[in-house]
Every structure is written in C-alpha cells, then in structure tokens.
Coordinates of C-alpha atoms and ligand atoms in Angstrom, one line a residue:
M1 CA 0.0 0.0 0.0
K2 CA 1.2 3.5 -0.8
N3 CA 2.4 5.5 2.2
P4 CA -0.1 8.2 3.2
K5 CA 0.7 11.8 2.6
I6 CA 1.9 13.6 5.7
A7 CA 0.4 16.9 6.9
F8 CA 1.7 19.1 9.7
I9 CA -0.8 21.6 11.1
T10 CA 0.2 24.5 13.3
G11 CA -2.8 25.7 15.3
I12 CA -4.5 22.3 15.1
T13 CA -6.4 22.9 18.3
G14 CA -8.3 25.9 16.8
Q15 CA -11.6 25.8 14.8
D16 CA -9.9 25.6 11.4
G17 CA -7.2 23.2 12.6
A18 CA -9.8 20.8 13.9
Y19 CA -11.9 20.8 10.8
L20 CA -8.8 20.6 8.5
A21 CA -7.4 17.7 10.5
Q22 CA -10.7 15.9 10.1
F23 CA -10.8 16.6 6.4
L24 CA -7.2 15.4 5.9
L25 CA -7.8 12.2 7.9
E26 CA -10.8 11.4 5.7
K27 CA -8.5 11.8 2.7
G28 CA -6.1 9.2 4.2
Y29 CA -3.4 11.6 5.4
S30 CA -1.2 11.0 8.4
V31 CA -1.9 14.2 10.4
H32 CA 0.6 15.8 12.8
G33 CA -0.2 18.9 14.8
L34 CA 1.6 21.5 16.9
L35 CA 0.2 21.7 20.4
R36 CA 1.2 24.6 22.7
W37 CA 1.8 23.2 26.2
D38 CA 0.1 26.1 27.9
W39 CA -2.9 26.3 25.6
A40 CA -6.0 26.7 27.9
E41 CA -8.5 25.2 25.5
G42 CA -6.4 22.0 25.2
T43 CA -7.7 19.5 22.6
D44 CA -11.4 20.1 23.2
R45 CA -12.3 20.6 19.6
L46 CA -10.4 17.5 18.5
K47 CA -12.3 15.5 21.1
T48 CA -15.6 17.0 19.9
L49 CA -14.9 15.8 16.4
G50 CA -13.8 12.4 17.7
I51 CA -10.3 12.6 16.0
E52 CA -7.9 13.2 18.9
D53 CA -6.7 9.7 19.0
R54 CA -5.9 9.5 15.3
L55 CA -3.5 12.5 15.4
H56 CA 0.2 12.8 16.2
L57 CA 0.5 15.8 18.5
H58 CA 3.8 17.5 19.3
H59 CA 4.5 20.1 21.9
G60 CA 5.9 23.3 20.4
D61 CA 5.5 27.0 19.9
M62 CA 5.7 29.2 16.8
T63 CA 8.1 31.6 18.6
D64 CA 10.6 28.8 19.1
A65 CA 12.5 28.5 15.8
G66 CA 14.7 25.6 16.9
N67 CA 11.7 23.6 18.0
L68 CA 9.9 24.1 14.7
T69 CA 13.0 23.2 12.7
R70 CA 13.5 19.9 14.6
L71 CA 9.8 19.0 14.3
I72 CA 9.7 19.5 10.6
K73 CA 12.9 17.6 10.1
A74 CA 11.5 14.6 12.1
I75 CA 8.0 14.7 10.6
E76 CA 9.1 15.2 7.0
P77 CA 5.6 16.5 6.0
D78 CA 4.4 16.8 2.4
E79 CA 2.2 19.7 3.4
I80 CA 2.4 22.3 6.2
Y81 CA -0.7 24.4 7.1
N82 CA 0.3 27.4 9.2
L83 CA -2.9 28.2 11.1
A84 CA -1.3 29.1 14.5
A85 CA -2.0 32.7 15.4
L86 CA -3.4 35.1 17.9
T87 CA -6.6 35.4 16.0
H88 CA -8.8 37.8 18.0
V89 CA -8.7 41.3 16.5
Q90 CA -9.8 43.1 19.7
V91 CA -7.3 41.2 21.8
S92 CA -4.5 42.2 19.4
F93 CA -5.1 45.9 20.5
E94 CA -4.5 44.8 24.1
T95 CA -1.5 42.5 23.3
P96 CA 0.0 43.9 20.1
S97 CA 3.5 42.6 20.7
S98 CA 2.5 39.0 21.4
A99 CA 0.2 39.2 18.3
F100 CA 3.1 40.2 16.2
Q101 CA 5.4 37.6 17.8
A102 CA 3.0 34.7 17.1
N103 CA 1.6 35.9 13.7
A104 CA 4.6 37.6 12.0
M105 CA 7.7 36.2 13.7
G106 CA 6.1 32.8 14.0
T107 CA 5.6 32.7 10.2
L108 CA 9.1 33.9 9.7
N109 CA 10.5 31.2 11.9
L110 CA 8.6 28.6 9.9
L111 CA 9.9 30.0 6.6
E112 CA 13.4 30.1 7.8
S113 CA 13.1 26.5 9.0
L114 CA 12.0 25.5 5.5
R115 CA 14.9 27.5 3.9
I116 CA 17.5 26.0 6.2
L117 CA 16.2 22.4 6.0
D118 CA 16.0 22.7 2.2
M119 CA 13.2 20.2 1.8
P120 CA 11.8 21.3 -1.6
K121 CA 8.9 18.8 -1.7
I122 CA 7.1 20.5 1.2
R123 CA 4.2 22.7 0.3
L124 CA 3.1 25.5 2.7
Y125 CA -0.3 27.0 3.3
Q126 CA -0.3 30.4 5.1
A127 CA -3.5 31.5 6.9
S128 CA -3.8 35.1 5.7
S129 CA -6.8 37.1 6.5
S130 CA -9.4 39.5 5.1
E131 CA -8.5 41.7 8.0
M132 CA -5.5 42.7 5.9
F133 CA -7.9 44.6 3.6
G134 CA -9.1 46.7 6.6
S135 CA -10.7 49.9 5.3
A136 CA -10.3 49.1 1.6
P137 CA -13.7 49.3 -0.1
P138 CA -15.6 46.1 -1.0
P139 CA -15.6 43.8 -2.8
Q140 CA -12.0 42.8 -2.0
N141 CA -10.0 40.4 -4.1
E142 CA -6.3 39.4 -4.5
T143 CA -5.5 42.7 -6.3
T144 CA -7.1 45.1 -3.7
P145 CA -4.6 47.3 -1.9
F146 CA -4.3 46.4 1.7
Q147 CA -5.3 48.9 4.4
P148 CA -5.2 47.0 7.7
C149 CA -6.8 48.6 10.8
S150 CA -5.5 46.6 13.8
P151 CA -2.2 45.1 15.1
Y152 CA -3.7 41.8 14.1
G153 CA -4.2 42.9 10.5
V154 CA -0.7 44.4 10.3
S155 CA 0.9 41.2 11.7
K156 CA -1.0 39.1 9.2
L157 CA 0.0 41.4 6.4
A158 CA 3.7 41.1 7.4
A159 CA 3.4 37.3 7.3
Y160 CA 1.6 37.5 3.9
W161 CA 4.5 39.4 2.5
L162 CA 7.1 37.2 4.1
V163 CA 5.5 34.2 2.4
R164 CA 5.5 35.9 -1.0
T165 CA 9.1 37.1 -0.5
Y166 CA 10.3 33.6 0.4
R167 CA 8.3 32.1 -2.5
D168 CA 9.9 34.5 -5.0
S169 CA 13.4 34.3 -3.5
Y170 CA 13.8 30.6 -2.7
G171 CA 11.2 29.0 -4.9
L172 CA 9.1 27.6 -2.0
H173 CA 5.7 26.2 -2.9
A174 CA 3.9 28.5 -0.5
S175 CA 0.4 29.9 -0.9
N176 CA -1.6 32.5 1.0
G177 CA -5.2 31.8 1.6
I178 CA -6.9 35.2 2.2
L179 CA -9.9 34.0 4.2
F180 CA -12.9 36.0 5.0
N181 CA -14.8 35.3 8.2
H182 CA -15.6 31.6 8.7
E183 CA -17.6 30.3 11.6
S184 CA -19.0 27.1 13.1
P185 CA -20.1 25.6 16.4
L186 CA -16.4 25.2 17.1
R187 CA -15.8 29.0 17.2
G188 CA -14.5 30.5 20.4
Q189 CA -17.2 32.2 22.4
D190 CA -15.5 35.6 22.1
F191 CA -16.2 35.9 18.3
V192 CA -19.4 37.6 17.6
T193 CA -21.3 34.8 15.8
R194 CA -20.8 32.2 18.6
K195 CA -21.4 34.8 21.2
I196 CA -24.7 35.7 19.6
A197 CA -25.8 32.1 18.9
R198 CA -25.0 31.1 22.5
A199 CA -26.8 34.1 24.0
A200 CA -29.9 33.6 21.8
V201 CA -30.3 30.0 23.0
R202 CA -29.6 30.9 26.7
I203 CA -32.0 33.8 26.7
A204 CA -34.7 31.7 25.0
A205 CA -34.2 29.1 27.8
G206 CA -34.4 31.7 30.5
L207 CA -30.7 31.2 31.6
Q208 CA -29.5 34.7 30.6
D209 CA -31.2 38.1 30.7
A210 CA -29.6 40.0 27.9
L211 CA -26.6 40.2 25.5
A212 CA -24.2 43.1 25.2
L213 CA -22.6 43.8 21.8
G214 CA -20.4 46.4 20.2
N215 CA -20.7 47.7 16.6
L216 CA -23.9 46.4 15.1
D217 CA -23.2 48.1 11.8
A218 CA -20.0 46.2 10.9
M219 CA -20.6 44.1 7.8
R220 CA -18.9 40.7 7.4
D221 CA -18.8 38.0 4.8
W222 CA -19.5 34.9 6.9
G223 CA -19.0 31.4 5.6
H224 CA -18.7 28.0 7.2
A225 CA -15.2 26.9 8.4
R226 CA -15.8 23.4 7.0
D227 CA -16.0 24.8 3.4
F228 CA -13.0 27.0 3.9
V229 CA -10.6 24.2 5.0
R230 CA -11.4 22.4 1.8
G231 CA -10.2 25.5 -0.1
M232 CA -6.9 25.4 1.9
W233 CA -6.2 21.9 0.8
L234 CA -7.1 22.7 -2.8
M235 CA -4.5 25.5 -2.9
L236 CA -1.7 23.0 -2.0
Q237 CA -2.8 20.5 -4.7
Q238 CA -2.0 23.0 -7.5
D239 CA 1.2 22.7 -9.5
A240 CA 2.2 26.3 -8.8
P241 CA 1.7 28.3 -5.6
D242 CA -0.5 31.4 -5.6
D243 CA -2.6 33.6 -3.4
Y244 CA -6.4 33.1 -3.2
V245 CA -9.4 34.8 -1.6
L246 CA -12.0 32.5 -0.1
A247 CA -15.3 34.2 0.6
T248 CA -19.0 33.7 0.1
G249 CA -19.4 37.1 -1.7
E250 CA -22.3 38.1 0.6
A251 CA -22.0 40.6 3.5
H252 CA -24.4 41.2 6.4
T253 CA -24.4 43.4 9.4
V254 CA -23.9 42.1 12.9
R255 CA -27.4 43.3 13.6
N256 CA -28.8 41.2 10.8
F257 CA -26.8 38.1 12.1
A258 CA -28.3 38.7 15.6
T259 CA -31.8 39.0 14.2
R260 CA -31.5 35.8 12.3
A261 CA -29.9 33.9 15.1
F262 CA -32.5 35.0 17.7
A263 CA -35.3 34.1 15.2
Q264 CA -33.7 30.6 14.9
A265 CA -33.8 30.3 18.7
G266 CA -37.5 31.4 18.6
I267 CA -37.3 35.1 19.5
K268 CA -38.4 37.9 17.1
L269 CA -36.1 40.9 17.8
T270 CA -37.2 44.4 17.0
W271 CA -34.5 47.2 17.0
T272 CA -35.1 50.7 18.3
G273 CA -32.9 53.7 19.2
V274 CA -29.8 55.1 17.7
G275 CA -26.1 55.1 18.4
L276 CA -25.2 53.7 21.8
N277 CA -28.9 53.7 22.8
E278 CA -29.9 51.2 20.1
Q279 CA -31.4 48.1 21.6
G280 CA -33.1 44.9 20.5
A281 CA -36.3 43.8 22.2
D282 CA -38.7 40.8 21.9
S283 CA -42.4 40.9 21.2
K284 CA -43.2 41.6 24.8
G285 CA -40.9 44.6 24.8
R286 CA -38.2 42.9 27.0
V287 CA -34.8 44.4 26.1
L288 CA -32.5 41.5 25.1
V289 CA -29.7 43.2 23.3
T290 CA -27.8 46.3 24.4
L291 CA -24.7 48.1 23.3
A292 CA -21.5 48.3 25.4
P293 CA -18.9 51.0 24.6
S294 CA -16.1 48.6 25.8
L295 CA -17.0 46.2 23.0
F296 CA -16.2 48.8 20.2
R297 CA -12.7 48.6 18.8
P298 CA -10.3 51.4 18.7
K299 CA -10.4 51.2 14.9
E300 CA -13.1 49.2 13.2
V301 CA -13.1 47.4 9.9
H302 CA -16.5 48.4 8.6
H303 CA -17.2 46.3 5.5
L304 CA -15.6 43.1 4.3
R305 CA -17.1 41.3 1.3
G306 CA -14.9 39.1 -0.7
D307 CA -14.7 38.3 -4.4
S308 CA -13.4 34.8 -4.6
S309 CA -13.5 34.5 -8.5
R310 CA -9.9 33.3 -8.7
A311 CA -10.5 30.4 -6.3
R312 CA -13.8 29.5 -8.0
E313 CA -12.1 29.5 -11.4
K314 CA -8.7 28.0 -10.7
L315 CA -9.5 25.7 -7.7
G316 CA -13.1 24.9 -8.5
W317 CA -13.9 25.9 -4.9
R318 CA -17.2 27.2 -3.8
P319 CA -18.9 27.4 -0.4
E320 CA -21.7 24.9 0.2
T321 CA -23.3 26.2 3.4
T322 CA -25.6 29.2 3.3
L323 CA -25.7 31.8 6.0
D324 CA -29.0 30.5 7.3
G325 CA -27.6 27.0 7.2
L326 CA -24.6 28.1 9.3
I327 CA -26.8 30.0 11.8
R328 CA -29.1 26.9 12.1
E329 CA -26.1 24.6 12.8
M330 CA -24.7 27.0 15.4
V331 CA -27.9 27.6 17.2
E332 CA -28.8 23.9 17.2
A333 CA -25.3 23.1 18.6
E334 CA -25.9 25.5 21.5
Q335 CA -29.3 23.9 22.1
G336 CA -27.6 20.5 22.2
V337 CA -25.1 21.8 24.8
L338 CA -28.0 22.9 27.0
E339 CA -29.7 19.5 26.7
D340 CA -26.5 17.7 27.6
G341 CA -26.3 19.9 30.7
K342 CA -22.5 20.3 30.1
E343 CA -20.5 23.5 30.2
P344 CA -19.9 24.5 26.6
P345 CA -16.5 23.9 25.2
F346 CA -14.2 26.5 23.6
P347 CA -14.6 29.2 26.3
Q348 CA -14.0 32.9 26.1
Q349 CA -10.4 34.0 26.0
S350 CA -10.8 37.7 26.6
A351 CA -13.0 39.8 28.9
A352 CA -13.0 42.6 26.2
A353 CA -14.8 40.6 23.5
Ligands
GDD401 N1 -16.0 39.7 19.0 C1 -17.0 40.6 19.0 N2 -17.7 40.7 20.2 N3 -17.2 41.3 17.9 C2 -18.3 42.2 17.9 C3 -19.1 42.4 19.1 C4 -18.8 41.6 20.2 O1 -19.5 41.7 21.3 N4 -20.0 43.3 18.8 C5 -19.8 43.7 17.5 N5 -18.8 43.0 17.0 C6 -18.2 43.2 15.6 C7 -16.7 43.5 15.6 O2 -16.5 44.9 15.9 C8 -16.4 43.1 14.1 O3 -16.7 44.2 13.3 C9 -17.4 42.0 13.9 O4 -18.4 42.0 14.9 C10 -16.8 40.6 13.8 O5 -16.0 40.4 15.0 P1 -15.3 39.0 15.3 O6 -16.3 37.9 15.3 O7 -14.5 39.2 16.5 O8 -14.4 38.7 14.0 P2 -13.4 39.7 13.2 O9 -14.1 40.0 11.9 O10 -12.9 40.8 14.0 O11 -12.1 38.7 12.9 C11 -12.3 37.4 12.5 O12 -12.3 37.2 11.1 C12 -11.1 37.5 10.4 C13 -11.2 37.3 8.9 O13 -11.7 38.6 8.4 C14 -11.2 36.5 13.1 O14 -11.5 35.2 12.9 C15 -9.9 36.8 12.5 O15 -8.9 35.9 13.1 C16 -10.0 36.6 11.0 O16 -8.8 36.8 10.4

C-alpha cells in the first residue's frame, strides 16, 4: 500500500485546525499537529470531532524556531498548514506585541526552517486574513490594496509578504489563503457569531437576561469553516503556488446576524434607538440586546465582502453552506449543549470581547 501523505498543522487545536485535521484524515493523510503546552482550550475541539486519538500531536511554539526546525525535520511533511496565530482582533489591540510575535515572527520562523532544511517537496499554506484589507472598499480580491486597521491585520500582512518574499526568493511552494470570516459551532465564544448564537439560546431558555454587543453596523462576509478548510487543501494541490481569496461574496451586518440567530432560537427581535442607545427587544418589549462601549474597537473594519472568483475558477472551490444553514447549525449546537447539561467547550479568552 502506498504510504499516506503527511500533513503538519500548526494551530491544530483551533476551529480551522480541527476541521482541517478531520478533512485530511478522511483523505487518508497522516496528520501531525503542533500543540502549545500552555494552551488553555487544550484539545477540546479535536475531542468534539472524535479525532484526537488519530492524530500525532507534538508540543511546540511558533516563537521557538529551533523547536519548529527539529519537528519539521522529524515529521518530513508533504504539506504544512500554518494556522497558528493570535486570531482575535480586539485582543490584538491589548497585546499587540504578542500578536506580532506569534503571527509575523512565527511565520518567519517557519519560513526560515524551510529554507534551512531545504526540503523542496514541502508545500506551505499560510492562513492570511481578510482583516489585511481593513478599510479598503468592498468587494475585496487578490489585487485590492491592503489597508489593515489593527495590530492583528498588520501582523497578518507582514506574514503574507514574508510568504510571498520567500516564495519568490527561494522557490518555495507557499500559498496565501486570504480567508474572509468563517464560523461554526467550534468557534470560540468571544467571536461575535458564537457569542450571539450562545446568548440567543440561553436567553430563550431563561438562563441569561440579555446580550451586550459592540458595533452592530459592521458588515462581514460569513461562511462555514468546513467549506474553507477544503479550499486550503485545494491550494496545495495546484502545480504552482499562488494567493487566493476565499469568501461567500455576501455581507451582512452584525445586527442582521443577531436578528436571524434569535429568530432561529424562537425570538423575534425588534430594533429601536440610535447610536449607543440602540437596543433589540422581543415581542413583549423585553430588552434583550444592548450596546456596550467597551466592545467597540479602537479602529473598526466596517465592511468586508470578498470576491473569490480566482479560487472559484482555478480551484473549482465554492462554499456549500448558506448563512441561514450556518446559523441553524450554530444555534442547534448551542441547544444541544443545554440539553447535555454540560458546560460549553471553547470558552471565552478575553474579557474585552
Ligand atoms: N468579538 C466581538 N464581540 N465582535 C463584535 C461584538 C462583540 O461583542 N459586537 C460587535 N462586533 C463586531 C466586531 O467589531 C467586528 O466588526 C465583527 O463584529 C466581527 O468580529 P469578530 O467575530 O471578533 O471577528 P473579526 O471580523 O474581527 O475577525 C475574524 O475574522 C477575520 C477574517 O476577516 C477573526 O476570525 C480573525 O482571526 C479573522 O482573520
């Protein structure tokens, strides 16, 4: 029997890492992952998907270049997916230096390892982000000039350019996936979609009085993470490396997402008031959603809507889950958590989110 292909995923314990590991296992890959010894969430997501025992997990850290080099030499992967990052935009305003260390320096460490080890068969996927577009007007695609608005966006842009520079300078098969927001029941609770889905279900069950949010007018292009990890893999199956936007092409406000998620949980929200006094109430006039100034970002990205024509044409990629399908899955997962009576996994990382 032919030996399986070997994949090495940094950030395997996150939402995308878990779905990607599952996807690659189904394709017959041998999957290795980098596990930070102090990572609070541990391997919860891998357990939820029932794949933890089928993976090879190695302790390590993106900021430790020697550790990365030794691991890659030992694993001899065919494909590396660099998903490890400090991914919360708001948190990156609080801890900009560690965001830069993990996201930019971590990627540089990985690229230097590949250069030093000189293992040309390895293909690299870099998790770049639509946050790099920042305030550039939509729709954004691979040729849109970047205008990042946060330490997170700038750190991801540095990593993006490092990947391109190493690709051009040393001939690495390295591709940037510029991914717009992608969500799922495995999302951390401090990202807005999971925060809303969880609150809608808990409010409907009488376990929570209200939900505080920040900017309701922000528009995001939300897809399902499961669709997006398929796109990551497709990028590495191409003969030549390139950079690709993955997006649904539809954008909605946070307010619209909340309205739909509450409706899915059985609550019809009506919005009244303006600015910080805006609020969402149910049909009995009970105020269920309020605004909290602390949840607004120092600088906001107002409107992200991706044009993924290149990925659709060259990779044959397209998202399969609709926004309503995504919301249904997220709300039903929260309802399942309540029925189980267990504390929900993937807890909140930051008080400011
Ligand atoms: N987290 C959060 N919490 N966001 C809120 C809240 C709140 O209470 N209220 C409003 N928002 C708004 C944010 O200001 C932002 O405009 C939008 O909701 C989405 O916020 P997040 O879910 O935190 O995601 P993000 O868009 O900042 O970043 C995510 O997507 C990027 C891709 O564009 C992250 O996954 C990044 O890592 C990823 O690169």
